[in-house]
XYZ file of C-alpha atoms in Angstrom:
363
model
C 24.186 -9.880 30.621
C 20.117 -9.807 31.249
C 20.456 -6.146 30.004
C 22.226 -7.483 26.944
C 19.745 -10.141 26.708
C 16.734 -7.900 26.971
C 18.070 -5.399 24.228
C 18.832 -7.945 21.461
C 14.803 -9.468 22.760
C 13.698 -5.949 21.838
C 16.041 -5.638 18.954
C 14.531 -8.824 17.314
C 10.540 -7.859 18.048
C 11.564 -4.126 16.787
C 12.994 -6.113 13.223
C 9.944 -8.422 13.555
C 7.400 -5.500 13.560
C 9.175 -3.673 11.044
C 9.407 -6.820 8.240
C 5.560 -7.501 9.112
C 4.910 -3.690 8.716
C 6.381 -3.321 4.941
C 4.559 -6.757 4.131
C 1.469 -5.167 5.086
C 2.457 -2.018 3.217
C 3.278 -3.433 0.211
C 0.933 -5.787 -0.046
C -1.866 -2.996 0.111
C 0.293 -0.936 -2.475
C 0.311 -4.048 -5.108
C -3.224 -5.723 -4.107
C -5.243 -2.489 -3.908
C -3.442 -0.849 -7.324
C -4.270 -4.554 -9.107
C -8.017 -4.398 -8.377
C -8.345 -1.379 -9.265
C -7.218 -2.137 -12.978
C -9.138 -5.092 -12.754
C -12.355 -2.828 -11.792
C -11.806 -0.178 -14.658
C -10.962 -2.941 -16.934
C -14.307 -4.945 -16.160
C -17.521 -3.855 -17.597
C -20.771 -4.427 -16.277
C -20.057 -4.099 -11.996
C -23.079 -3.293 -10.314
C -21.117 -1.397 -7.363
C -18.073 -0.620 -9.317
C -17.518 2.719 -7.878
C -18.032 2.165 -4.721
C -15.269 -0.350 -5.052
C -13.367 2.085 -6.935
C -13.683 4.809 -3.827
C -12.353 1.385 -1.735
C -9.112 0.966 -3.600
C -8.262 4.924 -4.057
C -8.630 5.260 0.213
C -6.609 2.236 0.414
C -3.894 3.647 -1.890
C -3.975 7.093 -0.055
C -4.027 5.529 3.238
C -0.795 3.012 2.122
C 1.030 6.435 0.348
C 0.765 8.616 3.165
C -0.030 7.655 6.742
C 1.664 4.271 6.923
C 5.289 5.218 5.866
C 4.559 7.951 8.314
C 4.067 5.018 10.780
C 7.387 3.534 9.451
C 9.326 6.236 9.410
C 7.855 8.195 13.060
C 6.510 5.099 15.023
C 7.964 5.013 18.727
C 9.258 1.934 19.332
C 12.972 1.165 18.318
C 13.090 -0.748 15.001
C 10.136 0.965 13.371
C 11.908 4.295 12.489
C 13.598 7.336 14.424
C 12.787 9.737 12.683
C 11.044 12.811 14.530
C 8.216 14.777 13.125
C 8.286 18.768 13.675
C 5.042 21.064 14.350
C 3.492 21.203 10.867
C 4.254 17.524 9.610
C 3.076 16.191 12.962
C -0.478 18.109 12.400
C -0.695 16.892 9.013
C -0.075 13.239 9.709
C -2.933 13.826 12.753
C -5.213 14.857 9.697
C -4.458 12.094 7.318
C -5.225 9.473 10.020
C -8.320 11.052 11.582
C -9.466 11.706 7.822
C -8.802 8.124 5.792
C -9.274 5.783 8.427
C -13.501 7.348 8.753
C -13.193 7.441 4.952
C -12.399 3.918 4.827
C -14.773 2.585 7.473
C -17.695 4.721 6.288
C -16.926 3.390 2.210
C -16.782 -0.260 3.548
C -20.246 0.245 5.466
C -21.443 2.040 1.814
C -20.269 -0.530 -0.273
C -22.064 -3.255 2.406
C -25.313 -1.181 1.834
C -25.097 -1.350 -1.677
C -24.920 -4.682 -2.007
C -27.704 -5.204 0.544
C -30.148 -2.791 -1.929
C -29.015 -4.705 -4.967
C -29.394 -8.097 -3.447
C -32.042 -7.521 -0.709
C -34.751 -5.056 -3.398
C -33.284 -5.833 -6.936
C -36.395 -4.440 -8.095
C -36.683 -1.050 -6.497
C -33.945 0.830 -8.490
C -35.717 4.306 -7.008
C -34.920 3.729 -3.749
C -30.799 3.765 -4.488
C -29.094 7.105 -3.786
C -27.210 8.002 -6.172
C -23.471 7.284 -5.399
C -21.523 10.260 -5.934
C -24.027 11.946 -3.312
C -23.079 9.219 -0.827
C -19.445 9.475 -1.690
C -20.003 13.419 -1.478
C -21.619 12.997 2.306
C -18.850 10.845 3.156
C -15.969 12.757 2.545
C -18.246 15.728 3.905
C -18.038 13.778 6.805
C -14.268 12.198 6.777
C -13.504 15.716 6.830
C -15.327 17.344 9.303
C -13.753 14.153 11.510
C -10.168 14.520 10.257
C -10.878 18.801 11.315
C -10.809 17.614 14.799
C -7.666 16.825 14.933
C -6.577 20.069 14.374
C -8.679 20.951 17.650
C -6.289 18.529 19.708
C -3.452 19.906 21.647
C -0.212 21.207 19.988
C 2.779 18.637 19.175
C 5.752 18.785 21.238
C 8.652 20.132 19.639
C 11.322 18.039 17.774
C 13.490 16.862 20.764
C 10.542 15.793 22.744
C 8.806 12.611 21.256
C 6.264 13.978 19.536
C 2.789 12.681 19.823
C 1.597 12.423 16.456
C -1.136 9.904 16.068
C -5.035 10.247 16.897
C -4.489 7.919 20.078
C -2.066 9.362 21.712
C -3.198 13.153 22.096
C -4.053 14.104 18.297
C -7.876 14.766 19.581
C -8.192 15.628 23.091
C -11.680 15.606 24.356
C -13.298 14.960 21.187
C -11.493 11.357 20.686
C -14.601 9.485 21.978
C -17.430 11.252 19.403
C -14.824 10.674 17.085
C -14.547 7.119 17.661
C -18.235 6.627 17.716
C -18.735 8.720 14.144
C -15.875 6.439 12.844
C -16.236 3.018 14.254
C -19.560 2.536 16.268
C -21.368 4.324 13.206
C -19.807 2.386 10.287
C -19.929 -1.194 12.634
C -24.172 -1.208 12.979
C -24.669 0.091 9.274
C -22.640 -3.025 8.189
C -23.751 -5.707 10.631
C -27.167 -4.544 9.703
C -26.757 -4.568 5.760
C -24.718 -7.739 6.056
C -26.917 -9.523 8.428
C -30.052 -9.056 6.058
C -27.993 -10.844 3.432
C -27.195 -13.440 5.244
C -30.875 -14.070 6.603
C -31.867 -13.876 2.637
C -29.134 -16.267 1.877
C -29.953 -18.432 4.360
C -33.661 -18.713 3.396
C -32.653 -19.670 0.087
C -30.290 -22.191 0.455
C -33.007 -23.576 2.871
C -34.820 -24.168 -0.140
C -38.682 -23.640 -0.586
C -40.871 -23.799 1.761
C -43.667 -27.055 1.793
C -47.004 -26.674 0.654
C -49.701 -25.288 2.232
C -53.022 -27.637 2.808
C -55.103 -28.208 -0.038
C -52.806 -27.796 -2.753
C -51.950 -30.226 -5.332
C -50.584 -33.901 -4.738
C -46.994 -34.725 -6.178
C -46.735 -37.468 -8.705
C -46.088 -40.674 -7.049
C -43.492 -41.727 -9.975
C -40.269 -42.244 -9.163
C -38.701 -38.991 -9.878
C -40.872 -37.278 -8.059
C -39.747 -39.578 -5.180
C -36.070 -38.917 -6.051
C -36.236 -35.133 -6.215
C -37.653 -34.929 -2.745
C -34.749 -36.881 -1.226
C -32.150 -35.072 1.189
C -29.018 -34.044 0.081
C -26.327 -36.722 0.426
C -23.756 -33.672 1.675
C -24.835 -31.847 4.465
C -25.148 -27.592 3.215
C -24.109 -24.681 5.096
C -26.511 -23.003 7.214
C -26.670 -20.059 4.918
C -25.166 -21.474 1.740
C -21.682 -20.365 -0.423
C -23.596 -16.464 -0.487
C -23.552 -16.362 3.251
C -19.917 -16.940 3.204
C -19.157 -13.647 1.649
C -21.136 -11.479 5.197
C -19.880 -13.579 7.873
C -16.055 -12.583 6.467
C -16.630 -9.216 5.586
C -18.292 -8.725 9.374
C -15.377 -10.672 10.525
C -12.630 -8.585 9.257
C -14.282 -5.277 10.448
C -14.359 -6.414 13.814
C -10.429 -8.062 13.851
C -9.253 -4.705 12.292
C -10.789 -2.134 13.781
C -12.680 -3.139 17.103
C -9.120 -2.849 18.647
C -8.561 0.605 17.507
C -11.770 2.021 18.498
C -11.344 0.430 21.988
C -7.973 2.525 22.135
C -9.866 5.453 21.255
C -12.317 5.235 23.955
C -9.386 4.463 26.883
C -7.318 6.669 28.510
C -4.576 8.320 26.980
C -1.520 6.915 28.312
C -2.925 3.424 28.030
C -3.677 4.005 24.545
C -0.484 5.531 24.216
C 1.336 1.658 25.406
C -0.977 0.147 22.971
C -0.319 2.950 19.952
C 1.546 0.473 17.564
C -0.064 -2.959 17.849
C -3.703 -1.487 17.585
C -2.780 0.643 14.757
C -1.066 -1.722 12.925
C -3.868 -4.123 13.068
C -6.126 -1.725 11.767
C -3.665 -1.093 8.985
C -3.836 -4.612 7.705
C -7.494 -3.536 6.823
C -5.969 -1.876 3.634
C -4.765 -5.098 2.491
C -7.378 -7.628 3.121
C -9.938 -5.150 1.276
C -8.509 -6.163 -1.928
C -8.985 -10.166 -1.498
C -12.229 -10.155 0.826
C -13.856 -7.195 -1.289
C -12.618 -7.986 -4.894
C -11.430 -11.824 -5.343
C -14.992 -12.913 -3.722
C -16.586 -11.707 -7.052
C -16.925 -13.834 -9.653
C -16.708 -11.199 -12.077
C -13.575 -9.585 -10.761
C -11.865 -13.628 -10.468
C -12.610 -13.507 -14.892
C -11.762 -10.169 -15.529
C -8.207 -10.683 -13.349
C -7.827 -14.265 -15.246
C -8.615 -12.649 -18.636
C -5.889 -9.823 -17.809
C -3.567 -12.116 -16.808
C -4.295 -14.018 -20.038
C -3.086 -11.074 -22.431
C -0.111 -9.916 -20.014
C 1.298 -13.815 -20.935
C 0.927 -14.471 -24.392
C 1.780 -17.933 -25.733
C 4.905 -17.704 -26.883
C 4.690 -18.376 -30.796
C 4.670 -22.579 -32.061
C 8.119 -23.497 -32.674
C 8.468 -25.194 -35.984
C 8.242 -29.279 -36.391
C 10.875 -31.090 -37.900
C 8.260 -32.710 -40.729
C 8.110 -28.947 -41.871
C 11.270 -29.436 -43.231
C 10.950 -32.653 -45.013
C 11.537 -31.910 -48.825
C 8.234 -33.154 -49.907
C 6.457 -30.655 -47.341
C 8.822 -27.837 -48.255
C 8.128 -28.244 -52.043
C 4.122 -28.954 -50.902
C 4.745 -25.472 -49.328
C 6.728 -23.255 -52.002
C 3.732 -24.802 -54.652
C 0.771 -23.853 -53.027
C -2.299 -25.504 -52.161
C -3.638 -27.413 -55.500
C -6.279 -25.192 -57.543
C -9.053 -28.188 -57.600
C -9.781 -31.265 -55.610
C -7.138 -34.033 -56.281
C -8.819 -37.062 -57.408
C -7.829 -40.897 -56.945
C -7.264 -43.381 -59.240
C -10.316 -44.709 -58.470
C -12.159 -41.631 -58.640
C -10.851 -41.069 -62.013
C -13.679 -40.787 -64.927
C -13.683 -43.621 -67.000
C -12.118 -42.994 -70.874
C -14.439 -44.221 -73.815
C -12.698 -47.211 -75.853
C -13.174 -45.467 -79.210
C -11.703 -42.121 -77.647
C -8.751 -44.003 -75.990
C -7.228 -45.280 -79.056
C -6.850 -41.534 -80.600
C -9.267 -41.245 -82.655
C -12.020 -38.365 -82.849
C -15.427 -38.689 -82.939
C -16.100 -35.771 -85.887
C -13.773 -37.123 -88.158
C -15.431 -40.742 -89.949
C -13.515 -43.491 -90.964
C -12.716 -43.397 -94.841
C -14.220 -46.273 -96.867
């Protein structure tokens, strides 16, 4: 009975996992294939393809390496299905590949907007972005290479180990961990946290004037407008919103997986399917946290939306067919201005009784 107990208990978490994995799945399909319209679609994005390189690693990573963790994950209710030699290297490249791709775009894109908000002015001092996106892929590369360095898979009847935690990179699992994670974390908590110091010393507002200058006006607006806010403000206003989230996420998502990567093996082996599906849910919070924070994305996905629904065309009033609006309709609109009776022009007498004026009266 307890063993009975304990299966369907397993059973039901196995289910569990598996609905919460294809939400996650297709939720990064839908949301990360949407913004990416919405991106192409809207003019005028300042880091529009660094966004653009955000979406097409999400995509990848949701095509390829997380039906692989459907379809090949260990525990029961997540798949069965065993991987041989070949597959099982490729899905070891894939996931030591996209998931530095994806951490080292995110710490790009935070960069980015640090140069654009931080020096607006300084448009020299931007590298160019295909040259970033060039190094990183150099780089998601060279990282995704070591799997291949790892030892071999186990053959089909043995449970293969397929993932980077559990074998895929041998002795190279903590560099790789601290080129993917520890790298990518400090370029984005320092990019981020300049933003939200410069958002913070603006919402503070200015700062008071220095001795000797100029006396305010002692009228009473100039009383009024130096009055405290009535609602208290955020320490670093609405803008410093935007940082503390996107820091946020990077830690929830993939702190946990680079931990794994620095344990040992077999207890980041036990841990294989919770960390890794936690730093899967990355693919589909980049969508909302990177893309429906903009103001310009939130118009261009409203105007989109606009022209998928059309109004349906004005269905046609009952007055319309009231004879004296049909026959108003089948004569046209009137060639001049219609005129009132009282706007009529008044008739001369002499003319109104017939007569002409060239023609005189006989005597």
């Amino acid at each position: 009975m307890a063993n009975t107990t304990g299966l369907n208990a397993t059973e039901v978490s196995g289910s569990m996992g598996l609905i919460l994995a294809v939400i996650v799945e297709a939720t990064a399909l839908l949301g990360n294939g949407v913004l990416l319209v919405v991106v192409l679609r809207t003019p005028g994005l300042r880091d529009a393809l660094y966004l653009m390189h955000l979406c097409i690693v999400d995509l990848l990573a949701a095509a390829s390496i997380m039906p692989l963790g459907l379809l090949a994950a260990l525990p029961p209710g997540l798949g069965r299905v065993r991987l041989g030699p070949a597959p099982c290297r490729a899905a070891r490249f894939l996931s030591a590949a996209l998931l530095p791709a994806c951490t080292l775009g995110v710490a790009a894109l935070g960069l980015a907007r640090y140069r654009l908000i931080v020096h607006p002015l300084r448009p020299g001092a931007r590298p160019p972005p295909c040259l970033v996106l060039t190094a990183l892929w150099a780089a998601a590369v060279l990282l995704g290479a070591l799997s291949l360095l790892g030892p071999p898979p186990a053959p089909p009847p043995a449970p293969a180990r397929c993932s980077v935690l559990a074998g895929g990179l041998g002795p190279f699992r903590p560099l790789w961990a601290m080129l993917a994670f520890a790298l990518p974390a400090l370029l984005l908590l320092g990019a981020y946290g300049s933003i939200f110091l410069v958002a913070r010393r603006a919402a503070l507002g200015p700062l008071p004037p220095a001795r000797g200058a100029r006396p305010r006006s002692d009228s009473l607006d100039s009383r009024l407008s130096i009055l405290p806010p009535l609602r208290p403000r955020l320490p670093g206003g609405k803008a410093a919103l935007a940082p503390a989230l996107a820091v946020g996420q990077f830690a929830a998502c993939w702190l946990p997986y680079g931990c794994a990567c620095l344990a040992p093996a077999a207890q980041a082996a036990a841990a294989e399917t919770a960390v890794t599906w936690v730093a899967y849910s990355a693919f589909a919070a980049h969508p909302f946290l990177y893309g429906l924070l903009q103001r310009p994305v939130r118009r261009g996905l409203g105007r989109l939306a606009r022209q998928a629904l059309r109004r349906p065309p004005r269905a046609c009033t009952l007055r319309a067919w009231h004879p004296r609006a049909l026959l108003e309709r089948l004569q046209g609109p009137p060639e001049g201005p219609a005129l009132g009776p009282s706007e009529a022009p008044e008739q001369d007498p002499d003319l109104a009784g017939g007569e002409s004026l060239s023609m005189p009266k006989p005597t």
